[in-house]
PDB file of C-alpha atoms in Angstrom:
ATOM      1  CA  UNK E 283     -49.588  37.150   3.225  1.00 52.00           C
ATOM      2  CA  UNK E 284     -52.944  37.037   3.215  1.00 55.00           C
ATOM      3  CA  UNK E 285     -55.421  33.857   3.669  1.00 54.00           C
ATOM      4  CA  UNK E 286     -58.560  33.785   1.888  1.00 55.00           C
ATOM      5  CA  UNK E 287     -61.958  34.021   4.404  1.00 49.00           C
ATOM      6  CA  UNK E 288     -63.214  30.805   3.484  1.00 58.00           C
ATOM      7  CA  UNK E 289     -61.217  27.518   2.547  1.00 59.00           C
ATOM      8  CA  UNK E 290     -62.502  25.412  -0.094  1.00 63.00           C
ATOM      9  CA  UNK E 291     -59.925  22.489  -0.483  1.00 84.00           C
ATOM     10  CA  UNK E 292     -56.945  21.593  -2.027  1.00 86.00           C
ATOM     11  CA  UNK E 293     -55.578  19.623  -4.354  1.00 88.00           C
ATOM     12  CA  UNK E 294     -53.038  16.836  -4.371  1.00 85.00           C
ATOM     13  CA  UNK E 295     -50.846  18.834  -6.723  1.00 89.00           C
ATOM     14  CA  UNK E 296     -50.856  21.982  -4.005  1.00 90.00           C
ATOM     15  CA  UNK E 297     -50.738  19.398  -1.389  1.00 85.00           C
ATOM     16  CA  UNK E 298     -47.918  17.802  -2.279  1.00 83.00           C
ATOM     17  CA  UNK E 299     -45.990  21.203  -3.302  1.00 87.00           C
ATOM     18  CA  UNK E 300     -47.446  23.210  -0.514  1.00 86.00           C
ATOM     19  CA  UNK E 301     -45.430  20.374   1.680  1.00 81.00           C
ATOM     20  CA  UNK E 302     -42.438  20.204  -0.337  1.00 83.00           C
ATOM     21  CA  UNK E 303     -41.528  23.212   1.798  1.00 83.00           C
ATOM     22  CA  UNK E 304     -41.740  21.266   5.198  1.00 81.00           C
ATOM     23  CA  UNK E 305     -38.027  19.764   5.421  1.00 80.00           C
ATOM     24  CA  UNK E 306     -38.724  16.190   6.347  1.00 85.00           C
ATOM     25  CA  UNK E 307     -36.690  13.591   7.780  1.00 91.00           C
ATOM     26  CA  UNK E 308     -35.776  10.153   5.817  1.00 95.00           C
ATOM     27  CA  UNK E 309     -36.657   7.179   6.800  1.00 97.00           C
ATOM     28  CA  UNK E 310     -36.497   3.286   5.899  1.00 98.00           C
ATOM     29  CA  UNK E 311     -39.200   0.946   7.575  1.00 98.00           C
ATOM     30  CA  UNK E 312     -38.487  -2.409   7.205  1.00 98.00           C
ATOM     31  CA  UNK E 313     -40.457  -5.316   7.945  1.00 98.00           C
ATOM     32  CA  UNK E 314     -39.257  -8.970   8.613  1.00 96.00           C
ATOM     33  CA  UNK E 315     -39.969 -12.523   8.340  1.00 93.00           C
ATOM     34  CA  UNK E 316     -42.086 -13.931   5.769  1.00 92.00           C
ATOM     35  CA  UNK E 317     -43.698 -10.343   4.661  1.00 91.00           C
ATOM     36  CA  UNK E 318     -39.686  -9.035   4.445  1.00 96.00           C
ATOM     37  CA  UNK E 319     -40.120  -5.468   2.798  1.00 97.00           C
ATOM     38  CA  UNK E 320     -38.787  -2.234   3.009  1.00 98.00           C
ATOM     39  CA  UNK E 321     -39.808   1.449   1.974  1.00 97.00           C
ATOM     40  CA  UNK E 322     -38.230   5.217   2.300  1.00 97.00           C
ATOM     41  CA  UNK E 323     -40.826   6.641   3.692  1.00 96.00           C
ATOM     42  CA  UNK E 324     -40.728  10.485   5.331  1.00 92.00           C
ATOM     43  CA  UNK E 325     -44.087  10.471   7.235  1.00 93.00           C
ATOM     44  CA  UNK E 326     -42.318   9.367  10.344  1.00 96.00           C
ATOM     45  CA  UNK E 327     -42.737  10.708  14.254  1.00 96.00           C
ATOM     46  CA  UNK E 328     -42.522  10.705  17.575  1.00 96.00           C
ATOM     47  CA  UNK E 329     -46.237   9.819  19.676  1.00 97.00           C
ATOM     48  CA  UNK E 330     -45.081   9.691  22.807  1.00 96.00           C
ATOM     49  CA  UNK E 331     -41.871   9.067  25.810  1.00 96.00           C
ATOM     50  CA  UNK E 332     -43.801   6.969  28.171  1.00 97.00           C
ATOM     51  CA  UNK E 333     -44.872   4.292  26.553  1.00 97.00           C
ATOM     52  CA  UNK E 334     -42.115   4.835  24.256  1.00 98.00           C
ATOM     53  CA  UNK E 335     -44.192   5.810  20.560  1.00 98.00           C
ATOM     54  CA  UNK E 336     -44.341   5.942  17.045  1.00 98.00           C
ATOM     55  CA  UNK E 337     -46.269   6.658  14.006  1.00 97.00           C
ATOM     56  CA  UNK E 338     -45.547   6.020  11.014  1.00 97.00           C
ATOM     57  CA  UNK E 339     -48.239   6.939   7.665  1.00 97.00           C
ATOM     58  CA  UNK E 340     -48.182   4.101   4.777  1.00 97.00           C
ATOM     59  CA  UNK E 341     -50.307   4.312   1.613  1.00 95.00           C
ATOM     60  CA  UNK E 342     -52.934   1.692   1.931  1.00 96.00           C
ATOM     61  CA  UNK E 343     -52.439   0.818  -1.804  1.00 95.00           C
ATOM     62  CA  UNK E 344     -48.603   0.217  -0.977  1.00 96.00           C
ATOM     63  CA  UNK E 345     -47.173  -3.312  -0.181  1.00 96.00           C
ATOM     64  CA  UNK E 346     -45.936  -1.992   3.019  1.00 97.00           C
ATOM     65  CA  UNK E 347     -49.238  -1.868   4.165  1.00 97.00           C
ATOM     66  CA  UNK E 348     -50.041  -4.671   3.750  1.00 96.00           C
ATOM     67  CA  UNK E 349     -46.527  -6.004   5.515  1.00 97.00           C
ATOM     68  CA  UNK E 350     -46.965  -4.005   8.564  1.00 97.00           C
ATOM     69  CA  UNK E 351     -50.768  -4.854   9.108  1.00 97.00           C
ATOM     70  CA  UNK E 352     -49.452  -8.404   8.427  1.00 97.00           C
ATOM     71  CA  UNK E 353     -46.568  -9.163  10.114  1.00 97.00           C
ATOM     72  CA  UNK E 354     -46.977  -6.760  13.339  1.00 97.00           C
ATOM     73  CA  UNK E 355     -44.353  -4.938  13.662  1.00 97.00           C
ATOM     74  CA  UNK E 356     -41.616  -2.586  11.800  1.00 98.00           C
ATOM     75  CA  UNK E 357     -38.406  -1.073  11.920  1.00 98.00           C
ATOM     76  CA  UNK E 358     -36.797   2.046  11.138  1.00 98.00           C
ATOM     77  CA  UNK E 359     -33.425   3.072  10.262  1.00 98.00           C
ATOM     78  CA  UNK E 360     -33.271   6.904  10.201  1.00 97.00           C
ATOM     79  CA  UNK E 361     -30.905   7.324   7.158  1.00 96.00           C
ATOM     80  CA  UNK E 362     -27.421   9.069   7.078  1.00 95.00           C
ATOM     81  CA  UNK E 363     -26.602  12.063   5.022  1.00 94.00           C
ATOM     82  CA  UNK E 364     -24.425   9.788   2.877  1.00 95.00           C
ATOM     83  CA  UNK E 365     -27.542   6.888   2.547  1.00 96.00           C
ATOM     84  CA  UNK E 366     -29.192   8.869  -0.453  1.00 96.00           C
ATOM     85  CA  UNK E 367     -28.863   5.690  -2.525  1.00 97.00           C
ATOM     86  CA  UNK E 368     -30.662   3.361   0.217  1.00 97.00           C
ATOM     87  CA  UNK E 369     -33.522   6.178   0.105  1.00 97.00           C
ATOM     88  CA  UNK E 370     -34.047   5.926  -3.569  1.00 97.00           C
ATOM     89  CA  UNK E 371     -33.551   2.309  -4.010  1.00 98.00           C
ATOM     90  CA  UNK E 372     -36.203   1.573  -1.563  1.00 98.00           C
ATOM     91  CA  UNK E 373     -38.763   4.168  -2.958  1.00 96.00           C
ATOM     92  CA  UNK E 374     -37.868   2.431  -6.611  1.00 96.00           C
ATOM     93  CA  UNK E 375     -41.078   0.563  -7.417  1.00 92.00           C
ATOM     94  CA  UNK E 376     -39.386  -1.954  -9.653  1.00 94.00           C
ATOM     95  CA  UNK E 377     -36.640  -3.456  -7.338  1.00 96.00           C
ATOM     96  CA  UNK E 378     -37.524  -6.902  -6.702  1.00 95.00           C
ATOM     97  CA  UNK E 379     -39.802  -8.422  -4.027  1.00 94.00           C
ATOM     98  CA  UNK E 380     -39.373 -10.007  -0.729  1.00 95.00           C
ATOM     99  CA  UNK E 381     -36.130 -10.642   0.917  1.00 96.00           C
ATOM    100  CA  UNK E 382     -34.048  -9.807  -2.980  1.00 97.00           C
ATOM    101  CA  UNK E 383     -34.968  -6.113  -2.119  1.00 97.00           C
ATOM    102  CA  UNK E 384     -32.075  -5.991   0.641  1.00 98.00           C
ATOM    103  CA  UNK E 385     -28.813  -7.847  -1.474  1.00 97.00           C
ATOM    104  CA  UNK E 386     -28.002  -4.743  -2.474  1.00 95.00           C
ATOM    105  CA  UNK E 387     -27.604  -2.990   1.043  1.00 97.00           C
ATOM    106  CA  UNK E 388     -25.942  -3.631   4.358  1.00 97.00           C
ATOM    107  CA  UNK E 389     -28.219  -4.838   6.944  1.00 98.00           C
ATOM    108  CA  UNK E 390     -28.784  -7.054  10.100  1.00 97.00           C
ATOM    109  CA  UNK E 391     -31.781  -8.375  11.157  1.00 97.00           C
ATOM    110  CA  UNK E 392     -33.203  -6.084  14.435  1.00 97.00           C
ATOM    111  CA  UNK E 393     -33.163  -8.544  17.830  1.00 96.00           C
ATOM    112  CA  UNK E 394     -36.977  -7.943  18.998  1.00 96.00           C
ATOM    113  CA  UNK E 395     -38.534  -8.080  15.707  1.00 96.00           C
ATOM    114  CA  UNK E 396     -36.273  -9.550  12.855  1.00 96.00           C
ATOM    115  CA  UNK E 397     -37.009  -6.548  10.723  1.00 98.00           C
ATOM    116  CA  UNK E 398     -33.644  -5.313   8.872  1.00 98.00           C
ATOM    117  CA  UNK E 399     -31.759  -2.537  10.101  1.00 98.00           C
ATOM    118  CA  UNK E 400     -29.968  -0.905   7.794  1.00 98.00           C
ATOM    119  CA  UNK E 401     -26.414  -0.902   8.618  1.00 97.00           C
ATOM    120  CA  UNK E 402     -24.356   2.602   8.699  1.00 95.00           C
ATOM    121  CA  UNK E 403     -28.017   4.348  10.134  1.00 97.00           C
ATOM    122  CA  UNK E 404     -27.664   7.057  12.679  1.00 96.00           C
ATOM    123  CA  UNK E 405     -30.385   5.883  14.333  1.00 96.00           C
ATOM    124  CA  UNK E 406     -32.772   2.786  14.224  1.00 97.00           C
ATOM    125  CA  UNK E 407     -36.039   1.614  16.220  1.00 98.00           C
ATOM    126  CA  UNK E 408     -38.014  -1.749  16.327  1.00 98.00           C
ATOM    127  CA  UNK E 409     -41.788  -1.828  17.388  1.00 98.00           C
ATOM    128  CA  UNK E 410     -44.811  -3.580  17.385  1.00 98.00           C
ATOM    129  CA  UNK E 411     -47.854  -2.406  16.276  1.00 98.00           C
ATOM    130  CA  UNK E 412     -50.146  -1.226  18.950  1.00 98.00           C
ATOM    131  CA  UNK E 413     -52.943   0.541  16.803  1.00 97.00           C
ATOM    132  CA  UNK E 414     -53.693   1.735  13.413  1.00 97.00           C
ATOM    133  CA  UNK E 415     -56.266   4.650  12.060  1.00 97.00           C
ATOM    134  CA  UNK E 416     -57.592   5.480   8.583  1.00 96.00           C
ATOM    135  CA  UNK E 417     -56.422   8.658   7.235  1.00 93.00           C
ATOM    136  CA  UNK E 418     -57.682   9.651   3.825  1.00 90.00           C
ATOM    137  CA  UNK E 419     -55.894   7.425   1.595  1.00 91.00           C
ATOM    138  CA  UNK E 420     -53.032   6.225   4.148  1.00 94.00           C
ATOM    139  CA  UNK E 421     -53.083   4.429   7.269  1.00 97.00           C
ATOM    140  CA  UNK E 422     -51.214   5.884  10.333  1.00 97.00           C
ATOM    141  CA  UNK E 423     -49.809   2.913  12.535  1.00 98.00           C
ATOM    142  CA  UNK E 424     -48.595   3.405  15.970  1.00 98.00           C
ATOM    143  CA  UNK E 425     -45.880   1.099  17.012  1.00 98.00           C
ATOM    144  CA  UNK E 426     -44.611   0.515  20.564  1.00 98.00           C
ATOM    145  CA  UNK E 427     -40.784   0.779  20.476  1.00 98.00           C
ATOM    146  CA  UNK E 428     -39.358  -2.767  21.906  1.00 98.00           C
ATOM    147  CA  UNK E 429     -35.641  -2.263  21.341  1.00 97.00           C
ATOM    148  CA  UNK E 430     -33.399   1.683  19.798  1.00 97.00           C
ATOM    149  CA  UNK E 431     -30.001   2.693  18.615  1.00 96.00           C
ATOM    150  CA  UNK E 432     -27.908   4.524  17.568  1.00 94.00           C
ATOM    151  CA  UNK E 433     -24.970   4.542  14.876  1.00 92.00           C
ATOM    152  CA  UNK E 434     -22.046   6.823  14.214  1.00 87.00           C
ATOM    153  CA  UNK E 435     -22.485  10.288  12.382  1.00 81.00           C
ATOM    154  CA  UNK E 436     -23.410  13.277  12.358  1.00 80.00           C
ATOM    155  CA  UNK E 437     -25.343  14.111   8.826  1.00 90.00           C
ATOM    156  CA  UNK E 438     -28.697  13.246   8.452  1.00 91.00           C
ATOM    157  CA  UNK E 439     -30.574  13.318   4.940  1.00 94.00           C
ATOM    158  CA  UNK E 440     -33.687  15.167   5.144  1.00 90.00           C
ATOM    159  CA  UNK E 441     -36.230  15.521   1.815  1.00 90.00           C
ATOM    160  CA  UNK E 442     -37.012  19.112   1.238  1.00 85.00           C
ATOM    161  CA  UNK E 443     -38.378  21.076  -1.937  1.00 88.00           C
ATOM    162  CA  UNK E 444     -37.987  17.518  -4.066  1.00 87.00           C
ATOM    163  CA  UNK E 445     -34.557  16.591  -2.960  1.00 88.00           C
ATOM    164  CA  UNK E 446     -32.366  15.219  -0.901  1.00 89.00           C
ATOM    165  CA  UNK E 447     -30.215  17.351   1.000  1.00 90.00           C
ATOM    166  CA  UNK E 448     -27.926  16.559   3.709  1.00 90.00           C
ATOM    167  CA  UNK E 449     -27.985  18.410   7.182  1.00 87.00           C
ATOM    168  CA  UNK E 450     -24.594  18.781   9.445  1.00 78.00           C
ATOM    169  CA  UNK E 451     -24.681  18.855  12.967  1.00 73.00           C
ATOM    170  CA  UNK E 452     -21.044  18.498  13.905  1.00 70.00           C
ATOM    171  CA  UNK E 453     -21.003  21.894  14.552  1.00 66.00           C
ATOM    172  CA  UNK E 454     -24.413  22.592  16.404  1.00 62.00           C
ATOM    173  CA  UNK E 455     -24.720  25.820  18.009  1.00 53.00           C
ATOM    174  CA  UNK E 456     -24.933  25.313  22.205  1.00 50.00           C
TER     175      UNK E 456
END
Protein backbone atom coordinates (compact mmCIF):
# COMPACT_ATOMS: atom_id res chain seq x y z
CA UNK A 1 0.00 0.00 0.00
CA UNK A 2 1.25 3.03 -0.74
CA UNK A 3 0.29 6.66 0.79
CA UNK A 4 0.42 9.57 -1.34
CA UNK A 5 3.45 12.34 -0.27
CA UNK A 6 1.16 14.98 0.47
CA UNK A 7 -2.48 14.77 2.01
CA UNK A 8 -5.02 17.02 0.76
CA UNK A 9 -8.31 16.11 2.68
CA UNK A 10 -11.04 13.96 2.65
CA UNK A 11 -14.34 13.78 2.21
CA UNK A 12 -17.30 12.81 4.34
CA UNK A 13 -18.19 10.08 1.88
CA UNK A 14 -14.37 8.49 2.31
CA UNK A 15 -14.65 9.43 5.85
CA UNK A 16 -17.41 7.72 6.69
CA UNK A 17 -16.42 4.50 4.46
CA UNK A 18 -12.78 4.72 5.23
CA UNK A 19 -14.24 4.11 9.03
CA UNK A 20 -16.75 1.65 8.22
CA UNK A 21 -13.74 -0.66 8.48
CA UNK A 22 -12.98 0.24 12.22
CA UNK A 23 -15.36 -2.37 14.11
CA UNK A 24 -17.01 -0.16 16.66
CA UNK A 25 -18.77 -0.84 19.73
CA UNK A 26 -22.70 0.03 20.28
CA UNK A 27 -23.83 2.13 22.50
CA UNK A 28 -27.13 3.83 23.97
CA UNK A 29 -26.68 7.21 25.95
CA UNK A 30 -29.52 8.14 27.68
CA UNK A 31 -30.31 11.18 29.41
CA UNK A 32 -32.93 11.76 32.25
CA UNK A 33 -35.28 14.04 33.83
CA UNK A 34 -36.96 16.70 32.05
CA UNK A 35 -34.49 16.54 28.80
CA UNK A 36 -35.30 12.40 28.85
CA UNK A 37 -33.64 11.23 25.47
CA UNK A 38 -31.79 8.55 24.16
CA UNK A 39 -29.45 7.82 21.06
CA UNK A 40 -27.26 4.67 19.61
CA UNK A 41 -24.41 6.24 19.32
CA UNK A 42 -20.79 4.30 18.53
CA UNK A 43 -18.33 7.18 19.26
CA UNK A 44 -17.93 5.95 22.77
CA UNK A 45 -14.49 5.49 25.05
CA UNK A 46 -12.59 5.12 27.76
CA UNK A 47 -10.47 8.71 29.04
CA UNK A 48 -9.14 7.57 31.89
CA UNK A 49 -9.05 4.85 35.40
CA UNK A 50 -8.33 7.40 37.98
CA UNK A 51 -10.73 9.67 37.91
CA UNK A 52 -12.83 7.10 36.44
CA UNK A 53 -13.54 8.69 32.45
CA UNK A 54 -15.49 8.95 29.53
CA UNK A 55 -16.05 10.50 26.25
CA UNK A 56 -18.57 10.31 24.39
CA UNK A 57 -18.87 12.46 20.56
CA UNK A 58 -22.60 13.87 19.84
CA UNK A 59 -23.50 15.83 16.69
CA UNK A 60 -24.09 19.34 17.77
CA UNK A 61 -27.13 19.51 15.38
CA UNK A 62 -28.58 16.34 17.29
CA UNK A 63 -31.12 16.65 20.22
CA UNK A 64 -28.78 14.78 22.34
CA UNK A 65 -26.69 17.58 22.40
CA UNK A 66 -28.57 19.61 23.42
CA UNK A 67 -29.84 17.01 26.41
CA UNK A 68 -26.45 16.31 27.63
CA UNK A 69 -25.20 20.04 27.63
CA UNK A 70 -28.60 20.55 29.36
CA UNK A 71 -29.26 18.25 31.82
CA UNK A 72 -25.49 17.33 32.97
CA UNK A 73 -25.08 14.15 32.84
CA UNK A 74 -25.65 10.74 30.71
CA UNK A 75 -25.80 7.20 30.73
CA UNK A 76 -24.74 4.38 28.76
CA UNK A 77 -25.89 0.96 28.30
CA UNK A 78 -23.32 -0.93 26.17
CA UNK A 79 -25.80 -3.06 24.07
CA UNK A 80 -26.01 -6.94 23.87
CA UNK A 81 -25.49 -8.93 20.77
CA UNK A 82 -29.22 -9.70 20.83
CA UNK A 83 -30.20 -5.59 21.43
CA UNK A 84 -29.96 -4.87 17.54
CA UNK A 85 -33.55 -3.59 17.72
CA UNK A 86 -32.81 -1.07 20.77
CA UNK A 87 -29.78 0.17 18.45
CA UNK A 88 -31.95 0.95 15.53
CA UNK A 89 -34.92 2.20 17.29
CA UNK A 90 -32.91 4.76 19.02
CA UNK A 91 -30.93 5.91 15.86
CA UNK A 92 -34.68 6.11 14.12
CA UNK A 93 -35.19 9.86 13.75
CA UNK A 94 -38.95 9.64 13.75
CA UNK A 95 -39.70 7.77 17.08
CA UNK A 96 -41.36 10.10 19.29
CA UNK A 97 -39.91 12.68 21.72
CA UNK A 98 -39.20 12.85 25.33
CA UNK A 99 -39.95 10.18 27.77
CA UNK A 100 -42.53 8.16 24.69
CA UNK A 101 -39.08 7.23 23.12
CA UNK A 102 -38.49 4.46 25.95
CA UNK A 103 -42.34 2.53 26.06
CA UNK A 104 -41.11 0.44 23.74
CA UNK A 105 -37.94 -0.91 25.67
CA UNK A 106 -37.06 -2.26 29.07
CA UNK A 107 -35.44 0.17 31.26
CA UNK A 108 -34.87 1.52 34.87
CA UNK A 109 -33.96 4.72 35.73
CA UNK A 110 -29.84 4.75 36.75
CA UNK A 111 -29.53 5.67 40.83
CA UNK A 112 -26.90 8.71 40.52
CA UNK A 113 -28.35 10.33 37.60
CA UNK A 114 -31.98 9.15 36.67
CA UNK A 115 -30.88 8.54 33.13
CA UNK A 116 -32.46 5.09 31.77
CA UNK A 117 -30.55 2.08 31.67
CA UNK A 118 -31.51 -0.14 29.35
CA UNK A 119 -32.42 -3.33 30.85
CA UNK A 120 -30.76 -6.77 29.47
CA UNK A 121 -27.23 -4.41 28.78
CA UNK A 122 -23.96 -6.10 29.40
CA UNK A 123 -22.70 -3.24 30.72
CA UNK A 124 -23.97 0.30 31.78
CA UNK A 125 -22.29 3.63 33.24
CA UNK A 126 -23.78 6.92 34.72
CA UNK A 127 -21.70 10.24 34.71
CA UNK A 128 -21.72 13.73 34.96
CA UNK A 129 -20.36 15.95 32.70
CA UNK A 130 -17.03 17.29 33.64
CA UNK A 131 -15.97 19.07 30.28
CA UNK A 132 -16.88 19.37 26.73
CA UNK A 133 -14.64 20.39 23.43
CA UNK A 134 -15.62 21.37 19.88
CA UNK A 135 -14.69 18.94 17.32
CA UNK A 136 -15.54 19.79 13.75
CA UNK A 137 -19.13 19.35 13.63
CA UNK A 138 -19.57 17.22 17.01
CA UNK A 139 -18.93 17.93 20.48
CA UNK A 140 -16.82 15.43 22.57
CA UNK A 141 -18.13 15.44 26.31
CA UNK A 142 -16.21 13.95 29.07
CA UNK A 143 -18.27 12.55 31.82
CA UNK A 144 -17.05 11.50 35.28
CA UNK A 145 -18.44 7.99 35.97
CA UNK A 146 -20.61 8.28 39.42
CA UNK A 147 -22.08 4.78 39.57
CA UNK A 148 -21.15 1.06 36.69
CA UNK A 149 -22.51 -2.35 36.00
CA UNK A 150 -22.69 -4.99 34.65
CA UNK A 151 -25.46 -7.46 33.18
CA UNK A 152 -25.43 -11.06 32.09
CA UNK A 153 -23.95 -12.17 28.61
CA UNK A 154 -21.52 -12.72 26.72
CA UNK A 155 -22.29 -11.20 22.97
CA UNK A 156 -21.78 -7.81 22.36
CA UNK A 157 -23.09 -5.99 19.06
CA UNK A 158 -20.45 -4.09 17.46
CA UNK A 159 -21.18 -1.82 14.01
CA UNK A 160 -18.72 -2.74 11.37
CA UNK A 161 -18.72 -2.26 7.43
CA UNK A 162 -22.62 -0.86 7.79
CA UNK A 163 -23.97 -3.53 10.00
CA UNK A 164 -24.56 -4.95 12.92
CA UNK A 165 -22.79 -7.94 13.77
CA UNK A 166 -22.63 -9.76 16.92
CA UNK A 167 -19.24 -10.74 18.66
CA UNK A 168 -18.97 -14.04 21.07
CA UNK A 169 -16.77 -14.19 23.82
CA UNK A 170 -17.90 -17.30 25.63
CA UNK A 171 -15.17 -18.93 24.28
CA UNK A 172 -12.22 -16.33 24.56
CA UNK A 173 -8.89 -17.63 23.99
CA UNK A 174 -6.65 -17.44 27.57
Amino acid sequence: MELAPELTGVSPTEMRSTLARFATGVVVLTVGGEHMHGMTANAFSSVSLDPPLVLCCVARTATMHGSIAAAGHFATSVLRGDQESSARWFADGDRPAGRAQFDRVDWAPGPATGAPVLAGSLAWLECELVDVHEAGDHSVFIGRVLGAGRGDGREGLVFFDGGYRQVDTSERRR
